[in-house]
PDB file of C-alpha atoms in Angstrom:
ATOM      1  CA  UNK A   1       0.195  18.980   4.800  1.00 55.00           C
ATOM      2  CA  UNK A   2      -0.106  17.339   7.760  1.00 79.00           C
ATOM      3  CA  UNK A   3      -0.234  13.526   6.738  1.00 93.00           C
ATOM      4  CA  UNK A   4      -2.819  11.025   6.882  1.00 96.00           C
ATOM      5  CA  UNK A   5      -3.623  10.210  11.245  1.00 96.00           C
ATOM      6  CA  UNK A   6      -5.098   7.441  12.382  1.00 97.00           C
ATOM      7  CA  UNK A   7      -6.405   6.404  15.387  1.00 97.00           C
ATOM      8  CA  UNK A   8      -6.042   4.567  17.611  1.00 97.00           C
ATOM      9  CA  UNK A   9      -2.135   3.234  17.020  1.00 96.00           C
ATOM     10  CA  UNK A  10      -3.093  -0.134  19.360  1.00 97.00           C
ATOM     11  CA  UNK A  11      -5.798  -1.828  19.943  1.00 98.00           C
ATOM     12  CA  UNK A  12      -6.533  -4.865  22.061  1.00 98.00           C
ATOM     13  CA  UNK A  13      -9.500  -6.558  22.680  1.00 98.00           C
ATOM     14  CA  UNK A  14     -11.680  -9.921  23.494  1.00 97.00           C
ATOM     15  CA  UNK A  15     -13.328 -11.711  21.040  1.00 97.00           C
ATOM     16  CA  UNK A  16     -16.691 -11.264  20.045  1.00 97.00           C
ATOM     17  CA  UNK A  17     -16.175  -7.328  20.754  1.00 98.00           C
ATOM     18  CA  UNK A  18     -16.800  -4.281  18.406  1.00 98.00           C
ATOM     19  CA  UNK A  19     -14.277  -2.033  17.562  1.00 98.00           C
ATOM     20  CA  UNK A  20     -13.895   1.342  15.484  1.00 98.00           C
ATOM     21  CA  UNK A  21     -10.815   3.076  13.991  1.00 98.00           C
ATOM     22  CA  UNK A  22     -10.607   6.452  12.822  1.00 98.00           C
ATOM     23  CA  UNK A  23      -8.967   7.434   9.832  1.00 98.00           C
ATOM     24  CA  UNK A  24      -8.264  11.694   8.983  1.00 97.00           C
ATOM     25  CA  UNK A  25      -7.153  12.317   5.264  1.00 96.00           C
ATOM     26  CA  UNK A  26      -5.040  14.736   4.197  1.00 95.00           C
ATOM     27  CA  UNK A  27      -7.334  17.444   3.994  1.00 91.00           C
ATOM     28  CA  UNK A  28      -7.481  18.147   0.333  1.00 89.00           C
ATOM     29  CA  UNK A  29      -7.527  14.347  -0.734  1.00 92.00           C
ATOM     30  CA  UNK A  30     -11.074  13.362  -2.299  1.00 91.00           C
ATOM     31  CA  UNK A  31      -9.833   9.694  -2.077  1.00 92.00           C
ATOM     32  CA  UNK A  32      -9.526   7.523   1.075  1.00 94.00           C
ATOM     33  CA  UNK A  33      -8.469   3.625   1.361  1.00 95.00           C
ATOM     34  CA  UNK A  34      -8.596   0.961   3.686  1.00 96.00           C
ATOM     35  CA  UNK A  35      -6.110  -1.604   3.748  1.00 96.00           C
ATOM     36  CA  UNK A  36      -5.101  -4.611   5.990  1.00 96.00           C
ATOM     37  CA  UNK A  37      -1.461  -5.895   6.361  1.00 96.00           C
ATOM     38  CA  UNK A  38      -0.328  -8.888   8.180  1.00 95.00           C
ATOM     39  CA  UNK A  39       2.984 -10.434   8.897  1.00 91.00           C
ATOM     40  CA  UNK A  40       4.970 -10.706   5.956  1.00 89.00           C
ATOM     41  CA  UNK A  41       2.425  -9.830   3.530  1.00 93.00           C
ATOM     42  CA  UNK A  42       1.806  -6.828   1.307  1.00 95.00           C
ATOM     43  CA  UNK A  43      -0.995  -4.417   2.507  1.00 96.00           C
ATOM     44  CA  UNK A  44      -4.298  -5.651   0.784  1.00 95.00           C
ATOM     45  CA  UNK A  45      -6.892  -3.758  -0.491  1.00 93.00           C
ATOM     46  CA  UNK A  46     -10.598  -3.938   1.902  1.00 95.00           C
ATOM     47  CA  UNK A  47     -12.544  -0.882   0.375  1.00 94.00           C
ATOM     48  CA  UNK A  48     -12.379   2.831  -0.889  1.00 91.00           C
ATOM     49  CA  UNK A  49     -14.300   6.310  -0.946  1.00 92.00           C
ATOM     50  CA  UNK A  50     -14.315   9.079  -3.442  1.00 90.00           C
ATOM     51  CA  UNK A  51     -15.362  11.777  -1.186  1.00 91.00           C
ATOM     52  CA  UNK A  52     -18.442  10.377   0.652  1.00 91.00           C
ATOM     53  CA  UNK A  53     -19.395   7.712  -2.059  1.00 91.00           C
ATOM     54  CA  UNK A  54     -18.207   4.065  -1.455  1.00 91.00           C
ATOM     55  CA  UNK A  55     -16.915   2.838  -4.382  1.00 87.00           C
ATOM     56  CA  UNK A  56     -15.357  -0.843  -4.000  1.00 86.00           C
ATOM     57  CA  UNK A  57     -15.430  -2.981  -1.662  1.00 89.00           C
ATOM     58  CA  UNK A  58     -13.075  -6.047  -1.281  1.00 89.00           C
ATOM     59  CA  UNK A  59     -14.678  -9.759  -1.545  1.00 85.00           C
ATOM     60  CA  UNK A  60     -12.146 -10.007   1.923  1.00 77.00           C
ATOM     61  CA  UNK A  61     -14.856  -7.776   3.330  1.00 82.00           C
ATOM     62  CA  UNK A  62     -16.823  -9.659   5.187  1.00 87.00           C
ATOM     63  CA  UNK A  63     -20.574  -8.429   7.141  1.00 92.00           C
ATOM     64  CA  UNK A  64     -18.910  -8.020  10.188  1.00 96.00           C
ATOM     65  CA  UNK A  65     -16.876  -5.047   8.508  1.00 96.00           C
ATOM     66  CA  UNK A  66     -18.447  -1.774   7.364  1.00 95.00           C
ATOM     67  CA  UNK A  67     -16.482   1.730   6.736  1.00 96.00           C
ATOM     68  CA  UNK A  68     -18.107   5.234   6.203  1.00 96.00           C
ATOM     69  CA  UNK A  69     -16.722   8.609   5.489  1.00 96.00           C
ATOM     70  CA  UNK A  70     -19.802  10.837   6.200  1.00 91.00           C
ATOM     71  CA  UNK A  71     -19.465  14.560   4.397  1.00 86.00           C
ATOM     72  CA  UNK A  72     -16.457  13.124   2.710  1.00 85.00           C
ATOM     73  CA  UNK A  73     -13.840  13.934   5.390  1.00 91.00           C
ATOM     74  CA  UNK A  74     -12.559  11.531   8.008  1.00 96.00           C
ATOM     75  CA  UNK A  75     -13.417   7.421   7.925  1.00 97.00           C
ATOM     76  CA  UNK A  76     -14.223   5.182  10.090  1.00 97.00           C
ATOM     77  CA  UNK A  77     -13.898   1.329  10.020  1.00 97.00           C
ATOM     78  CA  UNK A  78     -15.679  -0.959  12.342  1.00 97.00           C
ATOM     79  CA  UNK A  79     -15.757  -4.578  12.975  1.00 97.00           C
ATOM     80  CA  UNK A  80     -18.117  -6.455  14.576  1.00 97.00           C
ATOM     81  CA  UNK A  81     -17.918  -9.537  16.580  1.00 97.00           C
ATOM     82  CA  UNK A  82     -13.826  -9.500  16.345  1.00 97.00           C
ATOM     83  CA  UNK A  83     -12.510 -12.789  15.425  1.00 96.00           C
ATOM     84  CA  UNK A  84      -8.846 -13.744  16.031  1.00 96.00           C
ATOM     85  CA  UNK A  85      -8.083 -13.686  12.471  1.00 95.00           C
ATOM     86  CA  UNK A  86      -8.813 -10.305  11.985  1.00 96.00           C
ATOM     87  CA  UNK A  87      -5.945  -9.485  13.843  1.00 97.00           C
ATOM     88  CA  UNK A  88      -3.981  -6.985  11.158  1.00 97.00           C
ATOM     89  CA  UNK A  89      -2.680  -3.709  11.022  1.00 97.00           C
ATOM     90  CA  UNK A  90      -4.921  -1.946   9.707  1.00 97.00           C
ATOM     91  CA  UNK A  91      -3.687   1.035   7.592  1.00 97.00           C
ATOM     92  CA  UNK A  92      -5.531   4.213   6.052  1.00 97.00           C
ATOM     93  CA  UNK A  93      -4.042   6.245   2.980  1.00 96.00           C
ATOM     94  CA  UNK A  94      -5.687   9.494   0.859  1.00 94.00           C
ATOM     95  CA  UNK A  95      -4.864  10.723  -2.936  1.00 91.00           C
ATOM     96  CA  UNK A  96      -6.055  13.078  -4.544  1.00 88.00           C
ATOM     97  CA  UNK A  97      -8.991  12.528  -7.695  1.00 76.00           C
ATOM     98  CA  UNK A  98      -6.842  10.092 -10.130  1.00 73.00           C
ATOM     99  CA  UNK A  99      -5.390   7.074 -10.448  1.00 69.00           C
ATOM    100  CA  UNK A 100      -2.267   8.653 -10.923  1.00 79.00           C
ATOM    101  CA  UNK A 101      -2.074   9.414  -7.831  1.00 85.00           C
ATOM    102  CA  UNK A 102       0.310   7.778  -5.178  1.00 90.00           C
ATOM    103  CA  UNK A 103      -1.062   6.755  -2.015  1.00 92.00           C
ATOM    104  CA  UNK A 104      -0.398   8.473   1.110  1.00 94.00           C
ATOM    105  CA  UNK A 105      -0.136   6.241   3.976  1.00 95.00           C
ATOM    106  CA  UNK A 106      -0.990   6.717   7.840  1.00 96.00           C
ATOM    107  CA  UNK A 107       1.171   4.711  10.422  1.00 94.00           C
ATOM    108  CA  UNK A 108      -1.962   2.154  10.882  1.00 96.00           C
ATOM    109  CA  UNK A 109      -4.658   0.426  13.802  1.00 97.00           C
ATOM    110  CA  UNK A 110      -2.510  -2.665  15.280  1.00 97.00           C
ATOM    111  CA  UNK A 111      -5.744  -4.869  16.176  1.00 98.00           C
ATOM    112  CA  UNK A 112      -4.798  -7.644  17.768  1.00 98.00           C
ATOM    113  CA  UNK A 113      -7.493  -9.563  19.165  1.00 98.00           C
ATOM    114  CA  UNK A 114      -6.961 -12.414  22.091  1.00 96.00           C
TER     115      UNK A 114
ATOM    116  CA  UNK B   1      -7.315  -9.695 -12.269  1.00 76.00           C
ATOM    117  CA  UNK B   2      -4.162  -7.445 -11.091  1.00 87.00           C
ATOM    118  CA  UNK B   3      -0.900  -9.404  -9.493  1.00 94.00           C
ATOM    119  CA  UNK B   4       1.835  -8.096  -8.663  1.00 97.00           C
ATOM    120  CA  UNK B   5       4.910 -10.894  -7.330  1.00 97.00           C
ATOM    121  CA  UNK B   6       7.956  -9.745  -5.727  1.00 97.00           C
ATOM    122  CA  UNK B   7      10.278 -13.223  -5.519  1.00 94.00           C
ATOM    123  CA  UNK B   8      12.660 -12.103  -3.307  1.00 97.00           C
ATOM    124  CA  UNK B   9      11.180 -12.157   0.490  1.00 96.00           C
ATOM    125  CA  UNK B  10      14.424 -11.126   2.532  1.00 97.00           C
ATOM    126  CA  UNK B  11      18.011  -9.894   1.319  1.00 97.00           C
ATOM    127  CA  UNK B  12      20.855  -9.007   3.444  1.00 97.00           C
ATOM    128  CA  UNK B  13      23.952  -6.912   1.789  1.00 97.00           C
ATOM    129  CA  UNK B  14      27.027  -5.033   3.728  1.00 97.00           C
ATOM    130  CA  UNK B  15      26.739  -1.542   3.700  1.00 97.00           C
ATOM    131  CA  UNK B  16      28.045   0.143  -0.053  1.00 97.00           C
ATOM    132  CA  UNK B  17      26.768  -2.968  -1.644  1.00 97.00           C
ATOM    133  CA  UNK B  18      24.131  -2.481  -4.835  1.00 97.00           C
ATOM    134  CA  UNK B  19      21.488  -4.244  -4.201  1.00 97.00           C
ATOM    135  CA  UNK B  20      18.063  -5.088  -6.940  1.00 97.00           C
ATOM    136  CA  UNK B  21      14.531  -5.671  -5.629  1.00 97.00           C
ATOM    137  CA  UNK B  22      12.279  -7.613  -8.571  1.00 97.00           C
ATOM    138  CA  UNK B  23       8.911  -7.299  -9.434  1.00 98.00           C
ATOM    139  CA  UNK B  24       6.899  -8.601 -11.958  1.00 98.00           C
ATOM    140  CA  UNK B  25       3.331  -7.649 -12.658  1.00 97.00           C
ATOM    141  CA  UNK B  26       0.689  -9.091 -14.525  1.00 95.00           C
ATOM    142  CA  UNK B  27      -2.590  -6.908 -15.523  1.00 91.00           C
ATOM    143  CA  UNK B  28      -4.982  -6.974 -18.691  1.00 88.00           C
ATOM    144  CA  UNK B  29      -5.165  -3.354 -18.680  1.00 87.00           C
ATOM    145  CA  UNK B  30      -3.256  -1.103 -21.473  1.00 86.00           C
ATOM    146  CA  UNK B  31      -2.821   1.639 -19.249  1.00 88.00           C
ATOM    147  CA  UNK B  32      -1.382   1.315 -15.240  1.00 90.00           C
ATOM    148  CA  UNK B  33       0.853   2.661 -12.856  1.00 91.00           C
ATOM    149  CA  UNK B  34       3.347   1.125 -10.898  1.00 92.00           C
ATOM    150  CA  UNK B  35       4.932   2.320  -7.914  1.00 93.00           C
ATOM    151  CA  UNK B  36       7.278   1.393  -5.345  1.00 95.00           C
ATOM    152  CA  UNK B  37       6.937   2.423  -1.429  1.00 96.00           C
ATOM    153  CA  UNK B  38       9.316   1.845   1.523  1.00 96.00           C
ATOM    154  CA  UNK B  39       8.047   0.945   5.316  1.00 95.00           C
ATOM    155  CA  UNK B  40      10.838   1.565   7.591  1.00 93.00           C
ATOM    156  CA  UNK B  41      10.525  -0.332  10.703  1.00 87.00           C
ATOM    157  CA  UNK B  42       8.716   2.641  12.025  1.00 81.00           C
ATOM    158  CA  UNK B  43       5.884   1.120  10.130  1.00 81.00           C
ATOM    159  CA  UNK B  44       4.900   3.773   8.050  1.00 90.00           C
ATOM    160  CA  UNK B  45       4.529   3.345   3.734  1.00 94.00           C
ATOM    161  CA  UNK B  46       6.546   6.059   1.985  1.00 94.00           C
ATOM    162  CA  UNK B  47       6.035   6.131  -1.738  1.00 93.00           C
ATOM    163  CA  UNK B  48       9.117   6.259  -4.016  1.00 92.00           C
ATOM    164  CA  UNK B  49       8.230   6.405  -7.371  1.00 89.00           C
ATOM    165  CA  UNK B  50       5.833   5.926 -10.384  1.00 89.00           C
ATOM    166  CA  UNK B  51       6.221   5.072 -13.258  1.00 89.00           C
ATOM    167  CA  UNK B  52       2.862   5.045 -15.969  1.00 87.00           C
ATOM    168  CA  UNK B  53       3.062   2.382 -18.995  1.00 88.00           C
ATOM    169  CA  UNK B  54       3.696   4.638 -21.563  1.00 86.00           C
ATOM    170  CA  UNK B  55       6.622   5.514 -19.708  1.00 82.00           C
ATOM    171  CA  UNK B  56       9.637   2.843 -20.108  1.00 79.00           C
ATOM    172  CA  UNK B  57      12.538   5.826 -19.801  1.00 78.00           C
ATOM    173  CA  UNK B  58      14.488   4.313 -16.663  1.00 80.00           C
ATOM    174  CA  UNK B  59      15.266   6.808 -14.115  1.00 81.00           C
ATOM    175  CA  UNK B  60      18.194   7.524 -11.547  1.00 82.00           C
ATOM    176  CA  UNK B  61      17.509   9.318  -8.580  1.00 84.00           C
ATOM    177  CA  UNK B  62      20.284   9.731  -6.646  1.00 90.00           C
ATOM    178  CA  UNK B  63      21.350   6.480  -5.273  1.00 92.00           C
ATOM    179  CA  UNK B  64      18.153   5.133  -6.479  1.00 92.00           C
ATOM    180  CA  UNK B  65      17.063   3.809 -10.066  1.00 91.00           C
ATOM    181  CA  UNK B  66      14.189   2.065 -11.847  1.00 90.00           C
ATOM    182  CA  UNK B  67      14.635  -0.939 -14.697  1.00 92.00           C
ATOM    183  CA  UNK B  68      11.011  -0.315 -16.057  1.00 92.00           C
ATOM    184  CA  UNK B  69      10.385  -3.282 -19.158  1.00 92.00           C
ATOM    185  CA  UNK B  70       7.244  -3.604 -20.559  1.00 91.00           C
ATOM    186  CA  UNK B  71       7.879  -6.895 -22.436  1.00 92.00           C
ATOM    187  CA  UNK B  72       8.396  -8.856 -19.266  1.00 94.00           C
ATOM    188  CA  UNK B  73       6.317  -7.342 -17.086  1.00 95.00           C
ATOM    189  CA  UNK B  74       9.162  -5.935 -14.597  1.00 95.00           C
ATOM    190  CA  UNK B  75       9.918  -3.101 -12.595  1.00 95.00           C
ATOM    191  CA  UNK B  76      12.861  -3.478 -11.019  1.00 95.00           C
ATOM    192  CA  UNK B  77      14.459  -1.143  -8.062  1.00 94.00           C
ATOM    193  CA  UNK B  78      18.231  -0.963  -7.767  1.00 95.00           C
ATOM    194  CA  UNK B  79      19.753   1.100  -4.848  1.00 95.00           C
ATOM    195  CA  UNK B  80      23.713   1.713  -5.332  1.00 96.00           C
ATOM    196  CA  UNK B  81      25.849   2.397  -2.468  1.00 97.00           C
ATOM    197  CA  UNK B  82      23.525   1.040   0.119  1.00 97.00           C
ATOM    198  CA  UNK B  83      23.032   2.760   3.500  1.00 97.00           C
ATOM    199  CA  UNK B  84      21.913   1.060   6.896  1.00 96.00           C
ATOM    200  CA  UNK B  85      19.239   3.648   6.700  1.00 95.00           C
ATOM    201  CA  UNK B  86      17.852   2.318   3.405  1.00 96.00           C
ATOM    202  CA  UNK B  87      17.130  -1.039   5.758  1.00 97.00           C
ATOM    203  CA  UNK B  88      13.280  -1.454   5.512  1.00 97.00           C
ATOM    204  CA  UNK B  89      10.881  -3.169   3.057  1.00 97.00           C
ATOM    205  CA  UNK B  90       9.790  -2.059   0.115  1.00 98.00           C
ATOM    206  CA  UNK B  91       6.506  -2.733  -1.659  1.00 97.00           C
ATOM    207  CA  UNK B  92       5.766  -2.855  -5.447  1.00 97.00           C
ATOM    208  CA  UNK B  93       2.356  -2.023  -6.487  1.00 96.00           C
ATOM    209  CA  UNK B  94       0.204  -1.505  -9.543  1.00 93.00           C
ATOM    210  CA  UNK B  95      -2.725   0.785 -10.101  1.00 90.00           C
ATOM    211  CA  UNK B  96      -4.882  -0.063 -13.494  1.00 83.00           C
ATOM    212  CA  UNK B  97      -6.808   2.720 -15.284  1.00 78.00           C
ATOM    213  CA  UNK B  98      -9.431   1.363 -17.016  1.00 69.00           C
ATOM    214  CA  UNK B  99     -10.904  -1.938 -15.828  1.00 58.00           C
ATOM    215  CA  UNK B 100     -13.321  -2.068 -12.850  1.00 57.00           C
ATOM    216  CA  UNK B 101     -10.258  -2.373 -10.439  1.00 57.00           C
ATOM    217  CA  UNK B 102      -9.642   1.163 -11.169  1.00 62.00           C
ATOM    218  CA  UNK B 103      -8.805   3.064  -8.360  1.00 68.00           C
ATOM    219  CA  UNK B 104      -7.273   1.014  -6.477  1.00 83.00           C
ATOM    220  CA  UNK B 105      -3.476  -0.332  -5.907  1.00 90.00           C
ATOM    221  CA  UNK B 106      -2.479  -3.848  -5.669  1.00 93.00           C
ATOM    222  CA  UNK B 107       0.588  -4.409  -3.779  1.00 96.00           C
ATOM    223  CA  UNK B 108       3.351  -7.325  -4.086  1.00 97.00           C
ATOM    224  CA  UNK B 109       4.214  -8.469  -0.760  1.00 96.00           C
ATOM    225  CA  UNK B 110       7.151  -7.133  -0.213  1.00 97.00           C
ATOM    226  CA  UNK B 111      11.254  -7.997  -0.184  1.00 98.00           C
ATOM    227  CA  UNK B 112      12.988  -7.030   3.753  1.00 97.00           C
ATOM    228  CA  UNK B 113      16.007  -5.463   2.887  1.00 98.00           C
ATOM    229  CA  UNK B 114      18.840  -5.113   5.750  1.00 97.00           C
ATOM    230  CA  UNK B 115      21.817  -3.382   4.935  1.00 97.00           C
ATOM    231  CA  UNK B 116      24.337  -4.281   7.493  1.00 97.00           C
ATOM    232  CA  UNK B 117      27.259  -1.954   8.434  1.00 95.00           C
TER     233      UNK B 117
END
């Protein structure tokens, strides 16, 4: 078990640009989440796979966001046109096939954009 | 829709203190889960436990236990003999089984707990 790994841990950039994370579930995990935490708040929910298939996506999700998990392995998460309140950590987690199931967390993105 | 409120947004105890972290949960569902996770300042989410709703047994682990209390929506975590290493914040979060928010976890927004020596 090697834990959920995201990537990159920092990013910084101008607004109006694109950027991408990466998220790697553990491997066996047919479940993968997106989540976005700021300051002081809890981590809230953007969107989720079950293996390749998107099932939910948050109402917080606006166009400029869009997430994939092609083959049903890693995800990514890309916003376009960065605005300065999407500044977040941005954190990834994988469970296995139930609701049961506690998340597994990865130590996040840290977008911050100027 | 799924809530879940945590009241207290920072306590500070001395080291060997108890110490009780609230939550209260609302959901139309029959059947959830509710968990609770720790994020060290490392940043990190660690899940702690889970409890399911059929499941009001309380449980002591170690120095930690769970007040679990269907009737007013609580599940409250209660660390005894705190540590400076139990210093992080801790999250309270509900999972529902059978509406269309199945699937996913809603999470309070956390209490900061520092334990100081």
């Amino acid at each position: 078990d090697t834990g959920v790994s995201q990537n990159p841990r920092h990013k910084i950039t101008k607004r109006g640009q694109n950027v991408t994370f990466r998220c790697d579930p553990i491997s066996e995990h047919n479940r993968l989440y997106w989540y976005r935490q700021t300051l002081g708040q809890g981590p809230e929910f953007l969107t989720y796979f079950q293996n390749e298939a998107q099932l939910e996506k948050s109402r917080l999700l606006s166009d400029r966001f869009s997430a994939e998990r092609p083959k049903g392995s890693f995800s990514t998460l890309e916003i376009q046109r960065t605005e300065q309140g999407d500044s977040a950590m941005y954190l990834c987690a994988s469970s296995p096939l139930t609701t049961a199931s506690p998340l597994h967390f990865g130590n996040g993105t840290r977008l911050t954009v100027t | 829709a799924q809530k879940v409120t945590q009241a207290q947004t920072e306590i500070s105890v001395v080291e060997k203190e108890d110490v009780t972290l609230d939550c209260v949960y609302e959901t139309r569902d029959t059947t959830y889960y509710l968990f609770w996770y720790k994020q060290p300042p490392s940043g990190e989410l660690v899940f702690l436990i889970r409890r399911n709703s059929f499941d009001e047994q309380n449980e002591i682990s170690g120095r930690y236990s769970w007040n679990f209390q269907k009737s007013t929506s609580s599940f409250n975590f209660t660390i005894t003999a705190s540590q400076v290493v139990d210093s992080a914040v801790y999250f309270c979060a509900l999972s529902e089984v059978h509406n269309t928010n199945a699937g996913k976890s809603t999470f309070g927004d956390g209490t900061t707990l520092t334990v100081k020596p």
